[in-house]
Coordinates of C-alpha atoms and ligand atoms in Angstrom, one line a residue:
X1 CA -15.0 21.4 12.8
X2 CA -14.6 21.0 9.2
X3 CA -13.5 24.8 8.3
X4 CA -9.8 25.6 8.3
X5 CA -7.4 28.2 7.1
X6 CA -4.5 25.7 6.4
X7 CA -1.2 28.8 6.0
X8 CA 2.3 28.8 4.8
X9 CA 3.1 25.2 4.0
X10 CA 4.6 23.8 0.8
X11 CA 1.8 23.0 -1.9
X12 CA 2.8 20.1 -3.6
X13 CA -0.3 18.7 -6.0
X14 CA 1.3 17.5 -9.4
X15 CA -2.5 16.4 -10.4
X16 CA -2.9 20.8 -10.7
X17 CA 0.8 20.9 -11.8
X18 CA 1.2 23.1 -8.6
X19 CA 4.2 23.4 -6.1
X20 CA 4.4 26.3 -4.0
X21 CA 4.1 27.6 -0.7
X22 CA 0.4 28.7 -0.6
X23 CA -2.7 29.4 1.6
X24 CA -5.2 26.4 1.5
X25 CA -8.6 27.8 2.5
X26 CA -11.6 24.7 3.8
X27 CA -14.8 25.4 4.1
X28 CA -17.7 22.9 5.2
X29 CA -15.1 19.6 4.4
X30 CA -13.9 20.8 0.7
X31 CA -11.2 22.1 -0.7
X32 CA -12.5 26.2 -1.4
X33 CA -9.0 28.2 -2.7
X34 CA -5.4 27.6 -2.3
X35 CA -3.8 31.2 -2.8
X36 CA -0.2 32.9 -2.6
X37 CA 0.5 33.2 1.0
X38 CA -1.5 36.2 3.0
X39 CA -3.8 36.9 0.4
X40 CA -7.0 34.3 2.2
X41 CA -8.5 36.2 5.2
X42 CA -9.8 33.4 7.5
X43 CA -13.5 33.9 7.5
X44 CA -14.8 34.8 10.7
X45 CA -14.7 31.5 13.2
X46 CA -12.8 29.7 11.3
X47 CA -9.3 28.8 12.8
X48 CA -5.7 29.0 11.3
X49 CA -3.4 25.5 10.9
X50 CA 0.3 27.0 10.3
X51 CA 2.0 25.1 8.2
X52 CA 5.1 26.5 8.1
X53 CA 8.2 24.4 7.2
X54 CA 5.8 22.0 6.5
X55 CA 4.1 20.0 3.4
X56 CA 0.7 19.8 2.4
X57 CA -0.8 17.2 0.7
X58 CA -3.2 15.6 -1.6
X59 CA -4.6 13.1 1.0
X60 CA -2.1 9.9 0.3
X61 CA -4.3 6.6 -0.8
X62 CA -3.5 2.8 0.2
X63 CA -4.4 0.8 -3.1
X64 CA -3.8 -2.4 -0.9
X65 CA -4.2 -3.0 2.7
X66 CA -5.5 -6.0 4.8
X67 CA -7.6 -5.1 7.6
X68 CA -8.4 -8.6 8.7
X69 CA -12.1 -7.8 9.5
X70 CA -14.6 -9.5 9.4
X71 CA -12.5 -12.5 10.5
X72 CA -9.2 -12.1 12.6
X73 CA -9.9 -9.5 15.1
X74 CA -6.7 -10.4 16.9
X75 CA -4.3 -9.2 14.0
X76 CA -6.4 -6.1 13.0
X77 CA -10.1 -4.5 12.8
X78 CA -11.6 -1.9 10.7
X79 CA -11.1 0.1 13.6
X80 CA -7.2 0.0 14.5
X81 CA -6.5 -0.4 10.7
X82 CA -7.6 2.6 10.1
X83 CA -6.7 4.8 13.0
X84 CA -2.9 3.2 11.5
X85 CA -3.8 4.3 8.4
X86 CA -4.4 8.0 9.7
X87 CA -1.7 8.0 11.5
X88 CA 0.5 7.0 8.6
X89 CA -1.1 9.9 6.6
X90 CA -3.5 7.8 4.7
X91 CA -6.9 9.4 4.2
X92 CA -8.4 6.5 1.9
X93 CA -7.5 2.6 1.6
X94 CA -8.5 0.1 -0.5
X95 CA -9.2 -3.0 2.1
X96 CA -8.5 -6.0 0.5
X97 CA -11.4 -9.1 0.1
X98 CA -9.1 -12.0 1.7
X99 CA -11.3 -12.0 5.0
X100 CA -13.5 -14.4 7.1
X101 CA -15.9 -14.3 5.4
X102 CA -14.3 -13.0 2.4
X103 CA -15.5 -10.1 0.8
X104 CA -17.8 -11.7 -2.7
X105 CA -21.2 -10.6 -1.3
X106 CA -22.7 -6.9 -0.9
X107 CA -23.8 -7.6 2.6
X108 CA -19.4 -7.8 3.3
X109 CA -19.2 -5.1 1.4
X110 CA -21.4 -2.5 2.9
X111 CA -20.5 -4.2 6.7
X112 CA -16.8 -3.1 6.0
X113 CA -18.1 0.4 5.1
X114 CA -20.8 0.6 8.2
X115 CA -17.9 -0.1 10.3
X116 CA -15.6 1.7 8.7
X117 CA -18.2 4.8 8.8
X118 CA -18.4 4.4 12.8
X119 CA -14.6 5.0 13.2
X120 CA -14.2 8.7 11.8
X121 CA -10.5 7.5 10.4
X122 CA -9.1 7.1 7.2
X123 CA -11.6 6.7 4.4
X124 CA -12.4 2.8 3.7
X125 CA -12.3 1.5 -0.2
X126 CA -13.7 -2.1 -0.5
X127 CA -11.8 -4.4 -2.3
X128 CA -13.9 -6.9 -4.3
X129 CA -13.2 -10.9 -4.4
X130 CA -12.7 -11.9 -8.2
X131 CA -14.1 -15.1 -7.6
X132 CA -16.1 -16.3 -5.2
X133 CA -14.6 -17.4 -1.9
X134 CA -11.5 -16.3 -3.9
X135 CA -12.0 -20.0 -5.0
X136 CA -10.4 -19.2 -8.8
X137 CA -13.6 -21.0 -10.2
X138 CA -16.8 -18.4 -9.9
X139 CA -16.6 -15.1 -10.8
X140 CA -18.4 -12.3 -8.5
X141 CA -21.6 -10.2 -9.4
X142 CA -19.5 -7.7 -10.4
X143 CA -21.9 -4.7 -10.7
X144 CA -23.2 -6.1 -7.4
X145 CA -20.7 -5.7 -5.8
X146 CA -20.0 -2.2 -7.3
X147 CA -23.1 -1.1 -6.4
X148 CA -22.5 -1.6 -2.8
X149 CA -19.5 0.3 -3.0
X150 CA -16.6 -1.9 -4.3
X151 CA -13.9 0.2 -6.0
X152 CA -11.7 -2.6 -7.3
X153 CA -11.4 -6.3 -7.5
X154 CA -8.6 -8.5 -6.3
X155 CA -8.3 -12.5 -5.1
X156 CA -4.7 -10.8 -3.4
X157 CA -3.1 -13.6 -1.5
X158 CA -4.2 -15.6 -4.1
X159 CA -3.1 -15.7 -8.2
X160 CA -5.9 -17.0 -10.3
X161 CA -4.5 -19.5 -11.8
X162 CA -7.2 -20.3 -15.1
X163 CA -6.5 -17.9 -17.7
X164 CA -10.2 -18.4 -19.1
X165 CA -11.8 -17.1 -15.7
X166 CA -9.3 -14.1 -16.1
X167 CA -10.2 -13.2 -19.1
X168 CA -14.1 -13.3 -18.6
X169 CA -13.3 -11.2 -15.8
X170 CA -11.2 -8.3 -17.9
X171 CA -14.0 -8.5 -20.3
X172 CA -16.7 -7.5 -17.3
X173 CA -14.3 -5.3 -15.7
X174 CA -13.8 -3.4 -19.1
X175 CA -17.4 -3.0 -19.7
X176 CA -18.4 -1.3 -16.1
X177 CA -14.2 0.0 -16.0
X178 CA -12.8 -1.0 -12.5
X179 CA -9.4 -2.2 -12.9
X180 CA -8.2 -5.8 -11.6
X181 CA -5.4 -5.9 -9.3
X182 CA -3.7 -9.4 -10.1
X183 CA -1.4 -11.4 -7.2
X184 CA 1.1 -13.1 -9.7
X185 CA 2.1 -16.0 -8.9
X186 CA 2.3 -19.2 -10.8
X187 CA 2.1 -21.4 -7.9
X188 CA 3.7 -24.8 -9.3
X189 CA 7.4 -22.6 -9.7
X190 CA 7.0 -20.8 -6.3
X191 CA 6.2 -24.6 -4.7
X192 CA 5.2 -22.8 -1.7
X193 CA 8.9 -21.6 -1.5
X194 CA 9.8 -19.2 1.8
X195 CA 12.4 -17.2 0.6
X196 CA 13.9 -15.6 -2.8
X197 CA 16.2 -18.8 -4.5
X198 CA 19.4 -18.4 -3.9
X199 CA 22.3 -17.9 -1.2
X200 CA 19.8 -16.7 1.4
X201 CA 16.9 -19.8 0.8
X202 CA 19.8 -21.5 1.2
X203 CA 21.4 -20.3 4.3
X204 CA 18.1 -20.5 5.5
X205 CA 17.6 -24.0 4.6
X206 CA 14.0 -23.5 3.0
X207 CA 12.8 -24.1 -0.2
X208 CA 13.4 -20.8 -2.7
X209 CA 10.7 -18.5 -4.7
X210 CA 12.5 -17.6 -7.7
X211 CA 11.8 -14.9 -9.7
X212 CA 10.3 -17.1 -12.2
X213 CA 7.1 -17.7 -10.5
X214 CA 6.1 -14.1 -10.5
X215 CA 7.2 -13.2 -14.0
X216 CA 5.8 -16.5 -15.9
X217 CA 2.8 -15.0 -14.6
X218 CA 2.7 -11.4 -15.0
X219 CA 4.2 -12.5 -18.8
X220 CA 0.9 -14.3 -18.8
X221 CA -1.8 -12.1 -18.0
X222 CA -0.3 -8.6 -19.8
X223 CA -0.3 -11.0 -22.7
X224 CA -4.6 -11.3 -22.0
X225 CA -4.4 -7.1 -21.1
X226 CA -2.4 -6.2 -24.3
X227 CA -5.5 -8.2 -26.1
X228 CA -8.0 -6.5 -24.3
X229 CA -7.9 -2.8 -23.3
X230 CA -8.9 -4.2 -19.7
X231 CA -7.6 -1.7 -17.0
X232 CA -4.7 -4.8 -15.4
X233 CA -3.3 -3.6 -12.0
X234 CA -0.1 -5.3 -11.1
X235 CA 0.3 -5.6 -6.9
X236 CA 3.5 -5.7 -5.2
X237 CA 5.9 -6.6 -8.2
X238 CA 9.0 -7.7 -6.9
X239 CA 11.9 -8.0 -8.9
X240 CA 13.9 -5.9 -11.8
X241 CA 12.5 -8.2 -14.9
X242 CA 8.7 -7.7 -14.1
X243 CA 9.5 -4.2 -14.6
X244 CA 10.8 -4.7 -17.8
X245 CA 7.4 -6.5 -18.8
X246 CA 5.1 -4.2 -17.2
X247 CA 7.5 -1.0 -20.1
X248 CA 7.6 -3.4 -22.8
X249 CA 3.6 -4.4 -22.1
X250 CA 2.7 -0.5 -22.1
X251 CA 5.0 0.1 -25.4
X252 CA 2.5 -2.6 -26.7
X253 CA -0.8 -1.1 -25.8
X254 CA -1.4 -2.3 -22.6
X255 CA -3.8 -0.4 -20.1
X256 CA -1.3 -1.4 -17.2
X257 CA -0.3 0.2 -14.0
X258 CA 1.8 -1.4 -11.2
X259 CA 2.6 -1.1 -7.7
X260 CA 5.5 -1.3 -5.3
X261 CA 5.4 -1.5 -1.7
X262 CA 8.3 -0.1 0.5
X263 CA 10.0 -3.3 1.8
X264 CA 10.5 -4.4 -1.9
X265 CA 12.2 -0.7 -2.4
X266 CA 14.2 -0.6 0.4
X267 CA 15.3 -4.0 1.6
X268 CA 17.0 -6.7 0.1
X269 CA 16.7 -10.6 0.6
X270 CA 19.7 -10.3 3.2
X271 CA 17.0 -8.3 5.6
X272 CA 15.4 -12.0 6.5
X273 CA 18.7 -13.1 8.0
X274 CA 18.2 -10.4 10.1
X275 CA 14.8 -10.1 11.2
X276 CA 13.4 -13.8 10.2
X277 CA 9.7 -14.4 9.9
X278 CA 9.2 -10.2 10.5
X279 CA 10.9 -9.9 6.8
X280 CA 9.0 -13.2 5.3
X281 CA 6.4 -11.9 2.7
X282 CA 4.7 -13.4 -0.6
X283 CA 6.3 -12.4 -3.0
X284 CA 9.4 -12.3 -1.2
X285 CA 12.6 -9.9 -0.8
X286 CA 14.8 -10.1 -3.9
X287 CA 18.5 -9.6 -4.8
X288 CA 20.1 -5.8 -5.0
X289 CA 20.1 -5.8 -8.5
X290 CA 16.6 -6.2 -8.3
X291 CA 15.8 -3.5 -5.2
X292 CA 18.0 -1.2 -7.3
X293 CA 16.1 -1.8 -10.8
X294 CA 12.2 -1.3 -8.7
X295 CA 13.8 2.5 -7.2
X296 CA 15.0 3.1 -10.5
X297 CA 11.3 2.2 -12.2
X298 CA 10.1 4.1 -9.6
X299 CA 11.7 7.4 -10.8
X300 CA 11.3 6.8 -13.9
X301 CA 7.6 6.4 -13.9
X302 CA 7.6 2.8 -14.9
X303 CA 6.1 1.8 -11.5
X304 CA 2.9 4.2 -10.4
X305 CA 2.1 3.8 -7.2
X306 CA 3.8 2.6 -3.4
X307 CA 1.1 0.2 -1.5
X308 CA 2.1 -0.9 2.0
X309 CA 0.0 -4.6 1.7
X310 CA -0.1 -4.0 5.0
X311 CA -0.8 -7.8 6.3
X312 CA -0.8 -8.1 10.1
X313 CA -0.1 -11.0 12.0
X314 CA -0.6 -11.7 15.8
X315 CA 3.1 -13.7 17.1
X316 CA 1.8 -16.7 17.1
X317 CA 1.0 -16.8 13.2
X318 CA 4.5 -15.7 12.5
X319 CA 5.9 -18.6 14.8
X320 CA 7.8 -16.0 16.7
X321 CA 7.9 -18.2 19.7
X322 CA 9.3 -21.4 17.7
X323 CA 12.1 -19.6 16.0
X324 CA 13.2 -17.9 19.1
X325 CA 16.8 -16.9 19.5
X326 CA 17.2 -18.0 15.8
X327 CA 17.5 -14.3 14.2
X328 CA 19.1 -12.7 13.6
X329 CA 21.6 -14.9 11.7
X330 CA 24.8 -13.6 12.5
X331 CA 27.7 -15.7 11.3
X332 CA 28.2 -16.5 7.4
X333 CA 27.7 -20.6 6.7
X334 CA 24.9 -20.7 9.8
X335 CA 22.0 -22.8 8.9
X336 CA 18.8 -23.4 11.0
X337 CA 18.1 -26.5 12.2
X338 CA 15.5 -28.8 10.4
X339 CA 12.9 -28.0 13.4
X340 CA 13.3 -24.4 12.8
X341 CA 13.5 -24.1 9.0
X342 CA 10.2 -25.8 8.9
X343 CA 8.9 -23.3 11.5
X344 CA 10.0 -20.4 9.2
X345 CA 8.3 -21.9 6.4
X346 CA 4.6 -22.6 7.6
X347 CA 5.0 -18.5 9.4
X348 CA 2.2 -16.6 7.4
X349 CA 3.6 -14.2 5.1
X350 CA 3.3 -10.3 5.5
X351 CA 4.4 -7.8 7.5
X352 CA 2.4 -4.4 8.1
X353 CA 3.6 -1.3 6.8
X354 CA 0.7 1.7 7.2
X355 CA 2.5 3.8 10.0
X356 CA 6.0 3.0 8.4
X357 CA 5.7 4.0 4.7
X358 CA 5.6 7.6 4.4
X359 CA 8.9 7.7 5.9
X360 CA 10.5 4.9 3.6
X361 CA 9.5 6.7 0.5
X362 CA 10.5 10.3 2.6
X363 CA 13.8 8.5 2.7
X364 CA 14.0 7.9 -0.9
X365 CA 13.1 11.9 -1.7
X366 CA 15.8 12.5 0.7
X367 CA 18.3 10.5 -1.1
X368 CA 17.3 11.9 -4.2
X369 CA 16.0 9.2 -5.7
X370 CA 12.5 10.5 -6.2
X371 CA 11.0 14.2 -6.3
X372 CA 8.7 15.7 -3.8
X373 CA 6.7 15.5 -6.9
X374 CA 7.1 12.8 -7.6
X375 CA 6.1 10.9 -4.0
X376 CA 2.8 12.5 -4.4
X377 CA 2.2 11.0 -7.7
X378 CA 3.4 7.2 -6.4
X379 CA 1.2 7.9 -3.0
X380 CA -1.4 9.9 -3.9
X381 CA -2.6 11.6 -7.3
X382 CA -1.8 7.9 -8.7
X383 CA -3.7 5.3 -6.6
X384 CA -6.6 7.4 -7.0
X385 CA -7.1 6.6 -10.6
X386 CA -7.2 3.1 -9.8
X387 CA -9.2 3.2 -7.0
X388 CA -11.9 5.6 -9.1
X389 CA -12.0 8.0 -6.4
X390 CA -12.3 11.7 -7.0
X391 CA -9.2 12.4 -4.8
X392 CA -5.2 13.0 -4.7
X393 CA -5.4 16.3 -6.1
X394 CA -6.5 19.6 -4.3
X395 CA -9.2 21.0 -6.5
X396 CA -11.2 23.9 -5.3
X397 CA -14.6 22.0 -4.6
X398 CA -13.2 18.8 -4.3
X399 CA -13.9 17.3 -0.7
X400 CA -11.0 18.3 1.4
X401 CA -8.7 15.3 2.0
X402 CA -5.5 16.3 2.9
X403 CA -2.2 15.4 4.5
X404 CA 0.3 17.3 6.2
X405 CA 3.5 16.1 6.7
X406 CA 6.8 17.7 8.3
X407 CA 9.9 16.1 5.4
X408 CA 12.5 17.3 7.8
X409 CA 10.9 15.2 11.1
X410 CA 13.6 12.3 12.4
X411 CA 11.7 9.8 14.3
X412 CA 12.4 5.9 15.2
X413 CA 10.3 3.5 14.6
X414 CA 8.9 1.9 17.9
X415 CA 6.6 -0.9 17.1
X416 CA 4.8 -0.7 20.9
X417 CA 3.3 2.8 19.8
X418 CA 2.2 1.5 16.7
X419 CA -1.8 2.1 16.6
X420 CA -2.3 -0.8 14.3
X421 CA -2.5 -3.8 16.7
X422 CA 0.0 -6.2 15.0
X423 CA 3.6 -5.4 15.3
X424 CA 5.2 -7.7 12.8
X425 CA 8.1 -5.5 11.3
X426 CA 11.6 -5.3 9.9
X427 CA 11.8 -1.6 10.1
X428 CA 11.8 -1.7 14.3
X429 CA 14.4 0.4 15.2
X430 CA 15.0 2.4 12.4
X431 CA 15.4 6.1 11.9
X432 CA 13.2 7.9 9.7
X433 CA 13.0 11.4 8.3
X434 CA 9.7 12.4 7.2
X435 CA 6.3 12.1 9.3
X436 CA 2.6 12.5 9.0
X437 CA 1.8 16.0 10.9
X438 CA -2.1 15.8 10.3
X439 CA -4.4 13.9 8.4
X440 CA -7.9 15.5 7.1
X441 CA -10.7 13.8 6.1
X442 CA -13.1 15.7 4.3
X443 CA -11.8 18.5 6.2
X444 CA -12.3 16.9 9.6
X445 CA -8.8 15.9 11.6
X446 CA -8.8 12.0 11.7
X447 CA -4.7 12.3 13.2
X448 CA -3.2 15.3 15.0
X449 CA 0.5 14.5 15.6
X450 CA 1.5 17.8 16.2
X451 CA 3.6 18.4 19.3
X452 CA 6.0 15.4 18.0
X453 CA 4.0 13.1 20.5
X454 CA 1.5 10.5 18.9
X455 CA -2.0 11.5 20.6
Ligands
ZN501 ZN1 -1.8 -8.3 -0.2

């Protein structure tokens, strides 16, 4: 069934400048008319979706995901990726190319879409290597690799470190116009550090990540983006000063856009006494000052988009069974032992984030941090752009991609009912207002969560 009379929700599509409670009418998987309510008869056979008290969406887009396929079937596959990602109200994300093999070759490429094809889930966007084997030396074919369906181009997990290979690639780039999304990380100040520098590095007794390392870098290459024009794509900045670069960057001509994902908007540094390896990501948790500076960049439209990097990992990669009994940290002046500090050190960094982030940044509009509108921008009408897809915005032809979400829904997160298979969280626990409803993909349903149960 890809027909559907979709009646009496809240509108919300900033691309159309539109925000009302409205009829949306799908025929044959796109968008047909969105009308003041009763004014759409449902053509005959085609059923009725109430929507109200409810939102509905541009589809929400992922600009950054790890699906860890081909490669690491026990963290994550195309398939349980993206049956997260719908249920997490995602109906496109952009996979990145840090696989086994990783993804420099069309034949990667258009495996990631056959597969993703077969699961009849959230939309799959292929994430090009940079550089071969994501090596820092070779670049790509880039219009290769575009042909076959690559959307954007990232070494994510990996900063490429020679300034002359990143500038032959913004040149290429800005000839065929995909946009670069750029890990920053200047890897001699982070010194494979675990934790932000400062009280908590210490506590933990582990080597810090300052600030530095990210911003030395992202100083760096806006410096090469203000001289070309090149569309630069900063992922998951972390921390209030990078903010300040990407303004002052723009202000100088700049063709920049940046990302934040929702652990660097809602926690702070203090969240990896608490939760340990589950709350130990590249780059990592920062300071309050910082967390405060990213929600205010957020609202301010400094920062355009939310991306989970949703990066699963199966226990054993976390060394969940090493640091046992070890978090959380509960009394001020405790220090791990050396045995243990190096275990939280070599854990892989990441935590996954698709079935959690819609209610993070629901919790943000519900403090009244951000608009309704606004959300849709940072998760939808936004990421599009950079992901060149003709999406986040309901435009009468346009193929219906859609995503309806109750705002008022309290829920707690359970990891064991997660459908991604990893479970590697700090948000276990926690209550959430705000959750995905259903999730259309060119107008078929991909997630049905009504009745409040996951099906
Ligand atoms: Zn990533």
């Amino acid at each position: 069934m890809k027909s559907w009379l979709v009646r009496g929700g809240r509108v919300i599509d900033p691309a159309n400048d539109f925000d009302a409670i409205a009829d949306v009418l799908v025929v044959d998987g796109s968008i047909d008319a969105i009308e003041e309510p009763g004014r759409i008869h449902a053509p005959e056979g085609v059923p009725v979706i109430d929507t109200h008290g409810w939102w509905v969406l541009p589809g929400l887009l992922d600009p950054h995901v790890h699906l860890r396929d081909p490669g690491f079937p026990q963290k994550e596959t195309i398939t349980s990726g993206l049956r997260a990602a719908a249920a997490g109200g995602f109906t496109a994300v952009a996979a990145m190319a840090n696989t086994s093999p990783v993804n420099d070759t069309p034949d990667t490429t258009r495996y990631m879409l056959d597969r993703a094809r077969a699961v009849h889930a959230t939309r799959l966007i292929p994430v090009s290597a940079v550089t071969k084997g994501l090596l820092g030396a070779e670049l790509v074919d880039f219009a290769a690799m575009a042909e076959a369906g690559a959307r954007l181009f990232s070494d994510d997990g990996i900063p490429i470190d020679d300034p002359v290979i990143l500038s032959r690639a913004l040149d290429e780039l800005l000839r065929l116009n995909f946009a670069i999304s750029l890990h920053e990380e200047d890897r001699h100040l982070s010194d494979e550090g675990a934790a932000n520098t400062g009280e908590v590095s210490k506590c933990l007794g582990v080597k810090g990540y300052p600030v530095s390392a990210e911003t030395a870098r992202i100083r760096r290459d806006l410096a090469l983006a203000i001289g070309t024009e090149a569309p630069v794509h900063i992922a998951h900045l972390s921390c209030a000063e990078s903010v300040e670069l990407v303004r002052h960057a723009r202000r100088n001509g700049a063709n920049v856009t940046c990302e934040v994902t929702p652990h660097h908007f809602w926690l702070d540094e203090h969240a990896v006494l608490e939760w340990g390896p589950n709350a130990k990501m590249n780059p990592p948790l920062r300071s309050e000052r910082d967390l405060e500076a990213i929600r205010a960049a957020m609202a301010d439209g400094t920062i355009d988009m939310i991306a989970t990097d949703h990066a699963p990992h199966d226990p054993a990669s976390k060394n969940l069974e090493r640091l046992a009994g070890c978090f959380p940290m509960k009394t001020a002046g405790a220090h791990l032992s050396d045995e243990a500090a190096g275990a939280f050190s070599r854990a892989a960094n990441g935590i996954i984030g698709l079935e959690t982030s819609l209610g993070l940044a629901m919790g943000l509009v519900h403090k009244k941090i951000i608009s309704a509108r606004r959300l849709v921008e940072l998760m939808s009408a936004n990421p599009a752009r950079l992901i060149r897809m003709e999406a986040g915005a309901l435009s009468q032809g346009m193929s219906a991609d859609v995503t309806v979400i109750d705002p008022e829904l309290e829920w707690t997160v359970e990891p064991a009912r997660f459908l991604s298979k990893s479970r590697n969280t700090p948000f276990a626990g926690m209550q959430l207002k705000g959750k995905t409803i259903l999730t259309i993909v060119g107008g078929e349903i991909v997630y049905d969560g009504r009745g409040g149960q996951r099906g």
